[in-house]
Amino acid sequence: MSAPVILQKRAVDVAALARLSAVGHSPLMARLYAARGIQMPDALSIELTHLHAPDQLEGTLAAGALLADAIAAGRRILVVGDYDCDGATGVAVGVLGLRAMGAQVDYLVPNRFDHGYGLSPEIVDLAREHPRLGCPDLLVTVDNGISSLEGVAHARACGIEVLVTDHHLPGSELPQATVLVNPNVRDSRFPSRHLAGVGVMFYVLLALRAELRRRGRFADRAEPQLAELLDLVALGTVADVVRLDANNRRLVAAGLKRLRNGRARPGILALLQAAGRDPRRAVASDLGFAIGPRINAAGRLSDITLGVECLLADSLEAAAHMAQTLDTMNRERREIEADMSESALTEVGQPDPQQRTLVAFGEGWHQGVIGLVASRLKERFGRPTLALARDDREPDLLKGSGRSIEGVHLRDAIDLADRYAPGALVRFGGHAMAAGLTLRAGHLAAFTDALETAVRTLADPACFDRAVLTDGPLDPGELSLNTLADIEQQVWGSGFPEPLFADHFEVRAQRLIKARHLKLELRLGTRAVSAIMFGRTDPLPPRALLAYQLQRDDWQGRNGISLRVIHQGQVTAQP
């Protein structure tokens, strides 16, 4: 049986609610915003004119000058990315933006299985023999580089300058790059530290354009329209699950607007088509759950280059074939993930309720899918989780990927565990909610204990309560397309969660679909509504407290709404 969770209603700041209502927000939307910490109406502005200025991000002015010098001198620039969606979009933004400003530019992305993460000395050597560009004069990292001390040093020793653009948390030592741009370096004053890697690259391009404008480059030619890259910025930002603060929401909103108006990159449109999504109704979750996984599938199972090429495609026709291949890869990834998740659940069994962490390892597990398994276990058991697979090239090493919960900073926990179990880790990196590591296989037990101790040391025990915050009930009349349309106008995601409502429903009928999902017919007051609860196989009681989201019901030409039930709550917990 699936255990009910405790549903708690979000607190609403009454003064903020009044201010938001006074400027015309509906009572429901004002309540949703106030419950997410919005104090003043201007925090909801999605106008790009309200973006934080590029010169506020340390290093961007120097980066703009470095790139402008390279363009003027005809130097060869190579963008080095990461093998996930943030990295792929960042590479595409870098290549397209630099190319539009006259640069001689190409890209290189490490293979997860052959090269590992980041700008390693091995990647530098590959870059020196790039098949299309030749040996570059300048390397530009995207979504990596902050921990690439050896790789940056090797590049500089080879006479290659390095511009590091990254958003991951730095270690105690920074790479000796020519220029470094990262909103998370110590003493950074940039107001939005939550930029994704693609967002950092976009800011560097803004600074470059301003520098070229200052130098008079656009006196006789049109300025590149960097806004044309915002659909890619939105995709990478949402897919990397960074916190959607006001600055990130503006970037994502602008990208979604391009999508809905039919002005997105052909590759993004082709991927939406492969996923069966209508770009005219695109929302942030389409980026995160439809496009992102298809691009990530290439990096997880093979080589992310296919995803980058799809995003760089100049026509829908050219992108369509690649999108279909990525879709096929994603289906294969799902099958592998399902098998590994089942294996992981068997290994974990029923964890001790007092245990704060989970660490799962399976012989034969696919190295590219362990992050997804960690995510599944984290969602199931509500605690920080690491999943590990044996390194394909070095069997004495384990590759690990971790996912965390709110209130537990995973990278900091791994850093502390590294001190508790010296010699266990070869390398690690990441941020609050996700991290990766390489572990010596013989130290698995010691590191497992060290991680448990570290999390107990750092985290408030309240983080582990299986409580879910909701936005309380909706009136039966608010179960409508109008309500859904209002919600869809906003950008929701990490740190600004999509509305989750809760109420007691009468369960009128229920049946299984494909032996995996529970199809429901519910009643709220006099209102009947259909619903689905994915991944639930055991029946609900005749009356149940349910947490749900609204979704469109277009089945067989219907034009209505249904509910996606996320949780069954404990009956004693009033929403």
Coordinates of C-alpha atoms in Angstrom, one line a residue:
M1 CA 0.0 0.0 0.0
S2 CA 1.2 3.5 -0.7
A3 CA 1.6 5.4 2.5
P4 CA -0.3 8.7 2.8
V5 CA 1.7 11.8 3.5
I6 CA 1.0 14.8 5.7
L7 CA -0.5 17.6 3.8
Q8 CA 0.1 21.1 5.1
K9 CA -1.2 24.4 3.8
R10 CA 1.3 27.0 2.8
A11 CA 1.5 30.1 5.0
V12 CA 0.3 33.3 3.2
D13 CA 1.7 36.7 4.1
V14 CA -1.4 38.8 4.6
A15 CA 0.3 42.1 3.8
A16 CA 1.7 40.7 0.6
L17 CA -1.6 39.3 -0.3
A18 CA -3.2 42.7 0.1
R19 CA -0.5 44.4 -2.1
L20 CA -0.9 41.9 -4.8
S21 CA -4.7 42.0 -4.8
A22 CA -4.6 45.8 -4.9
V23 CA -2.8 45.8 -8.4
G24 CA -5.4 43.5 -9.9
H25 CA -4.3 40.0 -9.3
S26 CA -7.2 37.6 -8.7
P27 CA -7.8 36.4 -5.2
L28 CA -6.5 32.9 -6.1
M29 CA -3.4 34.1 -7.9
A30 CA -2.6 36.7 -5.3
R31 CA -2.8 33.9 -2.7
L32 CA -0.5 31.6 -4.7
Y33 CA 2.1 34.4 -5.2
A34 CA 2.0 35.5 -1.6
A35 CA 2.5 31.9 -0.4
R36 CA 5.7 31.7 -2.5
G37 CA 7.3 34.7 -0.9
I38 CA 6.3 37.4 -3.4
Q39 CA 6.2 40.6 -1.4
M40 CA 5.9 43.3 -4.1
P41 CA 4.1 43.2 -7.4
D42 CA 7.2 44.1 -9.4
A43 CA 8.8 40.8 -8.5
L44 CA 6.4 39.2 -10.9
S45 CA 7.4 41.3 -13.8
I46 CA 8.6 39.1 -16.7
E47 CA 9.9 42.1 -18.8
L48 CA 13.5 41.5 -20.0
T49 CA 14.2 45.2 -19.2
H50 CA 14.1 44.1 -15.5
L51 CA 16.9 41.5 -16.0
H52 CA 19.9 42.1 -13.8
A53 CA 22.5 43.9 -15.9
P54 CA 25.4 41.9 -17.3
D55 CA 28.0 44.2 -15.7
Q56 CA 26.7 43.1 -12.3
L57 CA 28.0 39.6 -12.9
E58 CA 31.7 39.6 -12.0
G59 CA 34.0 38.7 -14.9
T60 CA 31.5 39.4 -17.7
L61 CA 33.2 42.7 -18.7
A62 CA 36.6 41.0 -18.9
A63 CA 35.0 38.0 -20.7
G64 CA 33.5 40.4 -23.3
A65 CA 36.8 42.1 -23.9
L66 CA 38.6 38.7 -24.2
L67 CA 36.1 37.5 -26.8
A68 CA 36.0 40.7 -28.7
D69 CA 39.8 40.7 -29.0
A70 CA 39.7 37.1 -30.2
I71 CA 37.0 37.9 -32.8
A72 CA 39.0 41.0 -34.0
A73 CA 42.2 38.9 -34.4
G74 CA 40.4 36.0 -36.1
R75 CA 41.4 33.6 -33.4
R76 CA 39.8 30.1 -33.2
I77 CA 37.3 29.7 -30.3
L78 CA 36.2 26.3 -29.1
V79 CA 33.2 26.0 -26.7
V80 CA 33.6 23.0 -24.3
G81 CA 30.3 21.9 -22.8
D82 CA 28.8 19.3 -20.5
Y83 CA 26.8 16.2 -21.4
D84 CA 23.4 17.2 -20.0
C85 CA 20.7 19.5 -21.3
D86 CA 22.1 22.6 -19.6
G87 CA 25.4 21.9 -21.2
A88 CA 23.9 21.1 -24.6
T89 CA 21.8 24.3 -24.6
G90 CA 24.8 26.3 -23.3
V91 CA 27.0 25.0 -26.1
A92 CA 24.3 25.9 -28.7
V93 CA 23.8 29.4 -27.2
G94 CA 27.6 29.9 -27.2
V95 CA 28.1 28.7 -30.8
L96 CA 25.1 30.5 -32.2
G97 CA 25.8 33.7 -30.3
L98 CA 29.5 33.9 -31.1
R99 CA 28.9 33.0 -34.7
A100 CA 26.4 35.8 -35.0
M101 CA 29.1 38.2 -33.8
G102 CA 31.6 37.1 -36.3
A103 CA 33.6 34.5 -34.4
Q104 CA 35.4 31.5 -35.8
V105 CA 33.9 29.0 -33.5
D106 CA 33.1 25.3 -33.0
Y107 CA 32.4 23.0 -30.0
L108 CA 33.4 19.9 -28.2
V109 CA 31.5 18.0 -25.6
P110 CA 33.1 15.2 -23.5
N111 CA 31.6 11.7 -23.7
R112 CA 30.3 10.6 -20.3
F113 CA 31.8 7.2 -20.6
D114 CA 35.1 7.9 -22.4
H115 CA 36.1 11.2 -20.9
G116 CA 34.1 12.0 -17.7
Y117 CA 33.0 15.4 -16.7
G118 CA 34.6 18.8 -17.4
L119 CA 37.7 20.3 -19.0
S120 CA 40.2 17.5 -18.2
P121 CA 43.7 17.4 -19.7
E122 CA 42.5 14.6 -22.0
I123 CA 39.8 16.9 -23.4
V124 CA 42.3 19.7 -23.9
D125 CA 44.4 17.3 -26.0
L126 CA 41.3 16.3 -28.0
A127 CA 40.6 20.0 -28.5
R128 CA 44.1 20.6 -29.9
E129 CA 43.2 18.1 -32.7
H130 CA 39.7 19.3 -33.3
P131 CA 38.6 17.8 -36.7
R132 CA 36.8 21.0 -38.0
L133 CA 38.5 23.9 -36.2
G134 CA 42.0 22.7 -35.6
C135 CA 43.9 23.7 -32.5
P136 CA 41.9 26.5 -30.8
D137 CA 43.4 29.7 -29.5
L138 CA 40.7 30.1 -26.8
L139 CA 38.6 27.6 -24.9
V140 CA 35.3 28.7 -23.5
T141 CA 33.8 26.3 -21.0
V142 CA 30.0 26.2 -20.5
D143 CA 28.4 24.5 -17.4
N144 CA 31.8 23.2 -16.3
G145 CA 35.3 24.3 -15.6
I146 CA 35.1 25.7 -12.0
S147 CA 36.7 22.4 -10.7
S148 CA 38.9 21.8 -13.8
L149 CA 42.2 22.9 -12.2
E150 CA 44.4 20.4 -14.1
G151 CA 42.6 20.9 -17.4
V152 CA 42.9 24.7 -17.3
A153 CA 46.5 24.5 -16.3
H154 CA 47.2 22.0 -19.2
A155 CA 45.5 24.3 -21.7
R156 CA 47.5 27.4 -20.5
A157 CA 50.7 25.4 -20.7
C158 CA 49.8 24.5 -24.3
G159 CA 49.4 28.2 -25.1
I160 CA 45.6 28.2 -25.1
E161 CA 43.7 30.8 -23.2
V162 CA 40.7 29.7 -21.2
L163 CA 37.4 31.5 -20.4
V164 CA 35.6 29.5 -17.7
T165 CA 31.8 30.1 -17.6
D166 CA 30.1 27.9 -15.0
H167 CA 27.5 28.0 -12.2
H168 CA 28.5 25.1 -10.0
L169 CA 29.9 25.7 -6.6
P170 CA 33.6 26.2 -6.5
G171 CA 36.0 24.2 -4.3
S172 CA 38.7 25.8 -2.1
E173 CA 40.9 26.5 -5.1
L174 CA 39.9 28.2 -8.4
P175 CA 41.3 27.3 -11.8
Q176 CA 43.9 29.7 -13.2
A177 CA 41.7 30.7 -16.2
T178 CA 42.4 33.8 -18.2
V179 CA 38.9 34.9 -17.2
L180 CA 36.3 33.3 -14.9
V181 CA 32.6 34.0 -14.8
N182 CA 30.5 32.2 -12.1
P183 CA 27.8 33.8 -10.0
N184 CA 28.6 31.4 -7.2
V185 CA 32.3 32.3 -6.6
R186 CA 33.0 33.6 -3.1
D187 CA 32.1 37.3 -2.6
S188 CA 30.0 37.5 -5.8
R189 CA 27.6 40.4 -5.6
F190 CA 25.4 39.3 -8.5
P191 CA 21.8 39.3 -7.3
S192 CA 20.9 36.0 -8.9
R193 CA 23.2 33.2 -8.0
H194 CA 20.8 30.6 -9.4
L195 CA 21.7 31.1 -13.1
A196 CA 22.0 27.8 -15.0
G197 CA 25.2 27.2 -17.1
V198 CA 23.3 28.3 -20.2
G199 CA 22.2 31.5 -18.4
V200 CA 25.8 32.3 -17.5
M201 CA 26.8 31.9 -21.2
F202 CA 23.9 34.1 -22.2
Y203 CA 25.1 36.9 -19.9
V204 CA 28.6 36.6 -21.3
L205 CA 27.2 37.1 -24.8
L206 CA 25.3 40.2 -23.6
A207 CA 28.6 41.6 -22.3
L208 CA 30.4 40.7 -25.5
R209 CA 27.7 42.5 -27.6
A210 CA 28.0 45.6 -25.4
E211 CA 31.8 45.5 -25.8
L212 CA 31.5 45.2 -29.6
R213 CA 29.0 48.0 -29.7
R214 CA 31.5 50.1 -27.8
R215 CA 34.2 49.3 -30.3
G216 CA 31.9 50.4 -33.2
R217 CA 31.6 46.9 -34.7
F218 CA 27.9 47.5 -35.5
A219 CA 28.3 50.9 -37.1
D220 CA 27.7 49.3 -40.5
R221 CA 25.9 46.1 -39.7
A222 CA 22.9 45.0 -37.7
E223 CA 23.4 44.0 -34.1
P224 CA 22.8 40.3 -33.3
Q225 CA 19.4 39.7 -31.7
L226 CA 20.4 37.6 -28.7
A227 CA 16.7 37.4 -27.7
E228 CA 16.5 34.8 -30.4
L229 CA 18.5 32.5 -28.2
L230 CA 16.1 32.7 -25.2
D231 CA 14.2 29.5 -26.0
L232 CA 17.5 27.7 -25.6
V233 CA 18.2 29.6 -22.4
A234 CA 14.7 28.7 -21.0
L235 CA 15.1 25.0 -21.9
G236 CA 18.5 24.6 -20.2
T237 CA 17.4 26.6 -17.1
V238 CA 14.3 24.5 -16.5
A239 CA 15.9 21.2 -17.4
D240 CA 18.7 21.8 -14.9
V241 CA 16.2 22.4 -12.1
V242 CA 17.9 25.6 -10.8
R243 CA 15.9 27.8 -8.6
L244 CA 13.5 30.0 -10.6
D245 CA 14.1 33.3 -8.9
A246 CA 12.7 36.4 -10.5
N247 CA 15.7 36.7 -12.9
N248 CA 15.4 33.1 -14.1
R249 CA 11.6 33.4 -14.4
R250 CA 12.1 36.3 -16.8
L251 CA 14.5 34.3 -18.9
V252 CA 12.2 31.3 -19.0
A253 CA 9.1 33.4 -19.7
A254 CA 10.8 35.1 -22.7
G255 CA 11.8 31.7 -24.0
L256 CA 8.3 30.3 -23.6
K257 CA 6.8 33.3 -25.4
R258 CA 9.0 32.6 -28.4
L259 CA 7.8 29.0 -28.3
R260 CA 4.2 29.9 -28.2
N261 CA 4.6 32.4 -31.0
G262 CA 6.2 29.8 -33.3
R263 CA 9.6 31.5 -33.2
A264 CA 11.6 28.8 -31.4
R265 CA 14.7 27.0 -32.7
P266 CA 13.7 24.2 -35.2
G267 CA 15.3 21.6 -32.9
I268 CA 13.1 22.6 -30.0
L269 CA 10.0 22.5 -32.2
A270 CA 10.9 19.1 -33.6
L271 CA 11.5 17.7 -30.1
L272 CA 8.1 19.0 -28.9
Q273 CA 6.5 17.4 -31.9
A274 CA 8.2 14.1 -31.1
A275 CA 6.9 14.4 -27.6
G276 CA 3.3 15.1 -28.8
R277 CA 3.2 18.6 -27.2
D278 CA 1.6 21.6 -28.7
P279 CA 4.1 24.5 -28.8
R280 CA 1.3 27.1 -28.8
R281 CA 0.5 25.9 -25.2
A282 CA 4.0 25.3 -24.1
V283 CA 4.7 25.7 -20.3
A284 CA 7.8 25.3 -18.3
S285 CA 7.0 21.6 -17.5
D286 CA 7.1 20.8 -21.2
L287 CA 10.7 22.0 -21.3
G288 CA 11.6 19.9 -18.2
F289 CA 9.6 16.7 -18.8
A290 CA 9.3 16.5 -22.6
I291 CA 12.3 18.1 -24.3
G292 CA 15.0 17.9 -21.5
P293 CA 14.8 14.1 -21.1
R294 CA 15.1 13.5 -24.9
I295 CA 18.3 15.6 -25.1
N296 CA 19.7 14.1 -21.9
A297 CA 19.0 10.6 -23.3
A298 CA 21.8 11.1 -25.8
G299 CA 24.3 12.0 -23.1
R300 CA 23.1 9.2 -20.8
L301 CA 23.2 6.4 -23.4
S302 CA 25.6 7.5 -26.1
D303 CA 26.9 11.0 -26.9
I304 CA 25.3 14.4 -26.3
T305 CA 26.6 15.6 -29.6
L306 CA 23.4 14.5 -31.3
G307 CA 21.4 16.7 -28.9
V308 CA 23.6 19.7 -29.6
E309 CA 23.3 19.1 -33.4
C310 CA 19.5 19.0 -33.1
L311 CA 19.5 22.3 -31.2
L312 CA 21.8 23.8 -33.8
A313 CA 19.8 22.6 -36.8
D314 CA 18.7 25.5 -39.1
S315 CA 15.5 23.8 -40.4
L316 CA 12.7 21.8 -39.1
E317 CA 13.4 19.2 -41.7
A318 CA 17.0 18.8 -40.6
A319 CA 16.0 18.7 -37.0
A320 CA 13.1 16.2 -37.3
H321 CA 15.2 13.1 -38.0
M322 CA 17.5 13.9 -35.1
A323 CA 14.5 14.5 -32.8
Q324 CA 13.1 11.1 -33.7
T325 CA 16.4 9.4 -32.9
L326 CA 16.5 11.2 -29.6
D327 CA 12.9 10.1 -28.9
T328 CA 13.9 6.5 -29.6
M329 CA 16.9 6.8 -27.2
N330 CA 14.6 8.3 -24.6
R331 CA 12.3 5.2 -24.8
E332 CA 15.3 3.0 -24.4
R333 CA 16.4 5.1 -21.4
R334 CA 13.0 4.6 -19.8
E335 CA 13.2 0.9 -20.1
I336 CA 16.7 0.8 -18.6
E337 CA 15.7 3.2 -15.8
A338 CA 12.6 1.1 -14.9
D339 CA 14.7 -2.1 -14.6
M340 CA 17.4 -0.3 -12.5
S341 CA 14.8 1.4 -10.3
E342 CA 13.1 -2.0 -9.6
S343 CA 16.5 -3.4 -8.7
A344 CA 17.3 -0.5 -6.5
L345 CA 14.0 -0.8 -4.6
T346 CA 14.8 -4.4 -4.0
E347 CA 18.3 -3.6 -2.7
V348 CA 17.1 -0.8 -0.5
G349 CA 14.1 -2.7 0.8
Q350 CA 12.4 -0.9 3.8
P351 CA 15.0 1.5 5.1
D352 CA 15.3 2.2 8.8
P353 CA 12.9 5.2 9.4
Q354 CA 15.6 6.9 11.4
Q355 CA 18.1 6.7 8.5
R356 CA 18.8 10.0 6.9
T357 CA 20.4 9.0 3.7
L358 CA 20.2 6.2 1.1
V359 CA 23.2 4.9 -0.9
A360 CA 22.4 2.2 -3.5
F361 CA 24.9 0.3 -5.7
G362 CA 24.2 -2.3 -8.3
E363 CA 26.5 -4.5 -10.4
G364 CA 25.7 -4.0 -14.0
W365 CA 23.9 -0.7 -13.5
H366 CA 24.1 1.7 -16.4
Q367 CA 26.4 4.6 -15.6
G368 CA 24.3 7.1 -17.5
V369 CA 21.1 6.4 -15.7
I370 CA 22.1 6.4 -12.0
G371 CA 21.0 10.0 -11.5
L372 CA 17.5 9.1 -12.5
V373 CA 17.5 6.1 -10.1
A374 CA 18.7 8.4 -7.3
S375 CA 15.9 10.8 -8.1
R376 CA 13.3 7.9 -8.0
L377 CA 14.6 6.7 -4.6
K378 CA 14.7 10.2 -3.2
E379 CA 11.1 10.8 -4.2
R380 CA 10.0 7.5 -2.8
F381 CA 11.7 7.7 0.6
G382 CA 12.1 11.5 1.1
R383 CA 15.8 11.5 1.9
P384 CA 19.0 12.4 0.1
T385 CA 20.1 9.6 -2.1
L386 CA 23.2 8.4 -4.0
A387 CA 23.1 5.8 -6.7
L388 CA 26.3 4.3 -7.9
A389 CA 27.5 2.2 -10.8
R390 CA 30.9 0.7 -11.6
D391 CA 33.1 2.8 -13.8
D392 CA 33.2 1.2 -17.2
R393 CA 36.9 2.0 -17.7
E394 CA 38.2 1.6 -14.2
P395 CA 36.4 -1.2 -12.3
D396 CA 38.0 -0.2 -9.0
L397 CA 36.1 3.1 -9.2
L398 CA 32.4 3.8 -8.7
K399 CA 30.5 6.6 -10.4
G400 CA 27.8 8.2 -8.3
S401 CA 25.0 10.6 -8.8
G402 CA 23.0 12.1 -6.0
R403 CA 19.7 13.9 -5.5
S404 CA 18.7 15.8 -2.4
I405 CA 15.7 17.2 -0.6
E406 CA 14.9 20.7 0.5
G407 CA 17.0 21.7 3.5
V408 CA 19.9 19.3 2.8
H409 CA 22.7 20.9 0.7
L410 CA 24.1 17.8 -1.0
R411 CA 27.4 19.1 -2.2
D412 CA 28.2 20.5 1.3
A413 CA 27.2 17.1 2.8
I414 CA 29.5 15.2 0.4
D415 CA 32.3 17.7 1.1
L416 CA 31.9 17.0 4.9
A417 CA 31.7 13.3 4.3
D418 CA 35.0 13.5 2.3
R419 CA 36.6 14.8 5.5
Y420 CA 35.0 12.0 7.6
A421 CA 36.2 9.3 5.2
P422 CA 39.5 10.5 3.8
G423 CA 40.7 8.8 0.7
A424 CA 37.3 7.5 -0.3
L425 CA 36.5 10.1 -3.0
V426 CA 38.5 10.8 -6.1
R427 CA 36.5 13.8 -7.1
F428 CA 33.1 15.4 -6.6
G429 CA 31.1 18.4 -7.5
G430 CA 27.6 19.8 -7.9
H431 CA 25.2 22.0 -6.0
A432 CA 22.5 21.9 -3.3
M433 CA 20.0 19.5 -4.9
A434 CA 22.2 17.4 -7.2
A435 CA 25.8 16.2 -7.2
G436 CA 28.2 13.8 -8.8
L437 CA 31.2 11.9 -7.5
T438 CA 33.8 9.3 -8.2
L439 CA 34.4 6.9 -5.3
R440 CA 37.0 4.1 -4.7
A441 CA 35.0 0.9 -4.6
G442 CA 36.7 -0.4 -1.5
H443 CA 35.6 2.6 0.4
L444 CA 31.9 2.3 -0.3
A445 CA 30.9 1.2 3.2
A446 CA 33.0 3.8 4.9
F447 CA 31.7 6.6 2.7
T448 CA 28.1 5.5 3.2
D449 CA 28.6 5.8 7.0
A450 CA 30.4 9.2 6.5
L451 CA 27.6 10.6 4.4
E452 CA 25.0 9.6 7.0
T453 CA 27.0 11.3 9.7
A454 CA 27.5 14.4 7.5
V455 CA 23.8 14.8 6.8
R456 CA 22.9 14.4 10.4
T457 CA 25.5 17.1 11.3
L458 CA 24.3 19.6 8.7
A459 CA 20.5 19.1 8.4
D460 CA 17.6 20.1 10.5
P461 CA 15.7 16.9 11.4
A462 CA 12.5 18.6 10.4
C463 CA 13.6 18.3 6.7
F464 CA 12.8 14.6 6.9
D465 CA 9.2 14.8 7.9
R466 CA 7.1 13.4 5.0
A467 CA 5.1 16.6 4.8
V468 CA 3.9 18.2 1.6
L469 CA 3.0 21.8 1.3
T470 CA -0.2 22.6 -0.6
D471 CA -2.2 25.6 -1.6
G472 CA -5.2 24.4 0.2
P473 CA -8.6 23.8 -1.4
L474 CA -10.3 25.2 -4.5
D475 CA -13.9 26.0 -4.7
P476 CA -15.8 23.5 -7.0
G477 CA -16.3 26.4 -9.5
E478 CA -12.6 27.0 -9.6
L479 CA -12.0 23.5 -11.1
S480 CA -12.1 25.2 -14.5
L481 CA -10.1 26.0 -17.6
N482 CA -10.1 29.7 -16.6
T483 CA -8.2 28.8 -13.4
L484 CA -5.8 26.6 -15.4
A485 CA -5.3 29.4 -18.0
D486 CA -4.3 31.8 -15.2
I487 CA -1.8 29.3 -13.8
E488 CA -0.3 28.6 -17.2
Q489 CA 0.5 32.3 -17.7
Q490 CA 3.1 32.1 -14.9
V491 CA 6.5 30.2 -14.9
W492 CA 6.6 27.6 -12.2
G493 CA 9.5 25.3 -11.2
S494 CA 12.2 24.8 -8.6
G495 CA 11.9 27.4 -5.8
F496 CA 8.6 28.6 -7.2
P497 CA 6.6 25.4 -7.2
E498 CA 3.6 24.8 -9.4
P499 CA 0.3 25.1 -7.5
L500 CA -0.7 22.0 -5.6
F501 CA -4.2 22.0 -4.2
A502 CA -5.8 19.7 -1.7
D503 CA -9.2 18.7 -0.6
H504 CA -11.4 15.8 0.6
F505 CA -13.0 14.1 -2.4
E506 CA -15.6 11.4 -2.7
V507 CA -14.2 8.6 -4.8
R508 CA -17.0 7.4 -7.1
A509 CA -15.1 5.0 -9.3
Q510 CA -11.6 3.8 -9.8
R511 CA -9.8 1.4 -12.1
L512 CA -6.3 0.5 -13.2
I513 CA -4.8 1.6 -16.5
K514 CA -2.0 -0.5 -18.0
A515 CA -1.8 -2.2 -14.6
R516 CA 0.3 0.9 -13.4
H517 CA -1.9 3.9 -13.0
L518 CA -5.1 4.6 -11.1
K519 CA -8.0 6.2 -13.1
L520 CA -10.5 8.0 -10.8
E521 CA -13.9 9.5 -11.0
L522 CA -14.2 12.0 -8.1
R523 CA -16.8 14.4 -6.7
L524 CA -16.2 17.7 -4.9
G525 CA -19.5 19.0 -3.6
T526 CA -21.8 18.8 -6.6
R527 CA -18.9 18.9 -9.1
A528 CA -17.8 15.6 -10.7
V529 CA -14.3 15.5 -12.2
S530 CA -12.0 12.8 -13.6
A531 CA -8.5 12.3 -12.3
I532 CA -5.4 10.1 -12.7
M533 CA -2.8 9.1 -10.2
F534 CA 0.3 7.9 -11.9
G535 CA 2.3 5.0 -10.4
R536 CA -0.5 4.1 -8.0
T537 CA -1.9 0.6 -8.1
D538 CA -3.6 0.1 -4.7
P539 CA -7.2 1.5 -4.4
L540 CA -8.2 4.7 -2.6
P541 CA -10.8 4.7 0.2
P542 CA -14.4 5.9 -0.6
R543 CA -13.4 9.4 0.8
A544 CA -9.9 10.6 0.4
L545 CA -7.8 13.7 1.1
L546 CA -6.0 14.3 -2.2
A547 CA -3.3 16.7 -3.3
Y548 CA -3.7 17.5 -7.0
Q549 CA -2.8 19.7 -9.9
L550 CA -5.1 20.9 -12.7
Q551 CA -4.5 19.6 -16.2
R552 CA -6.2 19.9 -19.6
D553 CA -8.5 17.1 -20.8
D554 CA -8.5 17.1 -24.6
W555 CA -9.3 13.4 -24.9
Q556 CA -11.5 12.7 -27.9
G557 CA -12.1 16.4 -28.5
R558 CA -13.1 17.3 -25.0
N559 CA -12.3 20.8 -23.9
G560 CA -12.2 20.5 -20.1
I561 CA -10.0 19.9 -17.1
S562 CA -9.1 16.8 -15.1
L563 CA -6.9 16.4 -12.0
R564 CA -3.5 14.8 -11.7
V565 CA -3.4 13.4 -8.2
I566 CA 0.1 13.7 -6.7
H567 CA -0.4 12.5 -3.1
Q568 CA -3.0 10.9 -0.9
G569 CA -2.9 12.7 2.4
Q570 CA -3.5 11.5 5.9
V571 CA -7.2 12.1 6.8
T572 CA -6.2 13.8 10.1
A573 CA -4.3 16.5 8.3
Q574 CA -6.7 19.2 7.2
P575 CA -5.5 21.2 4.2

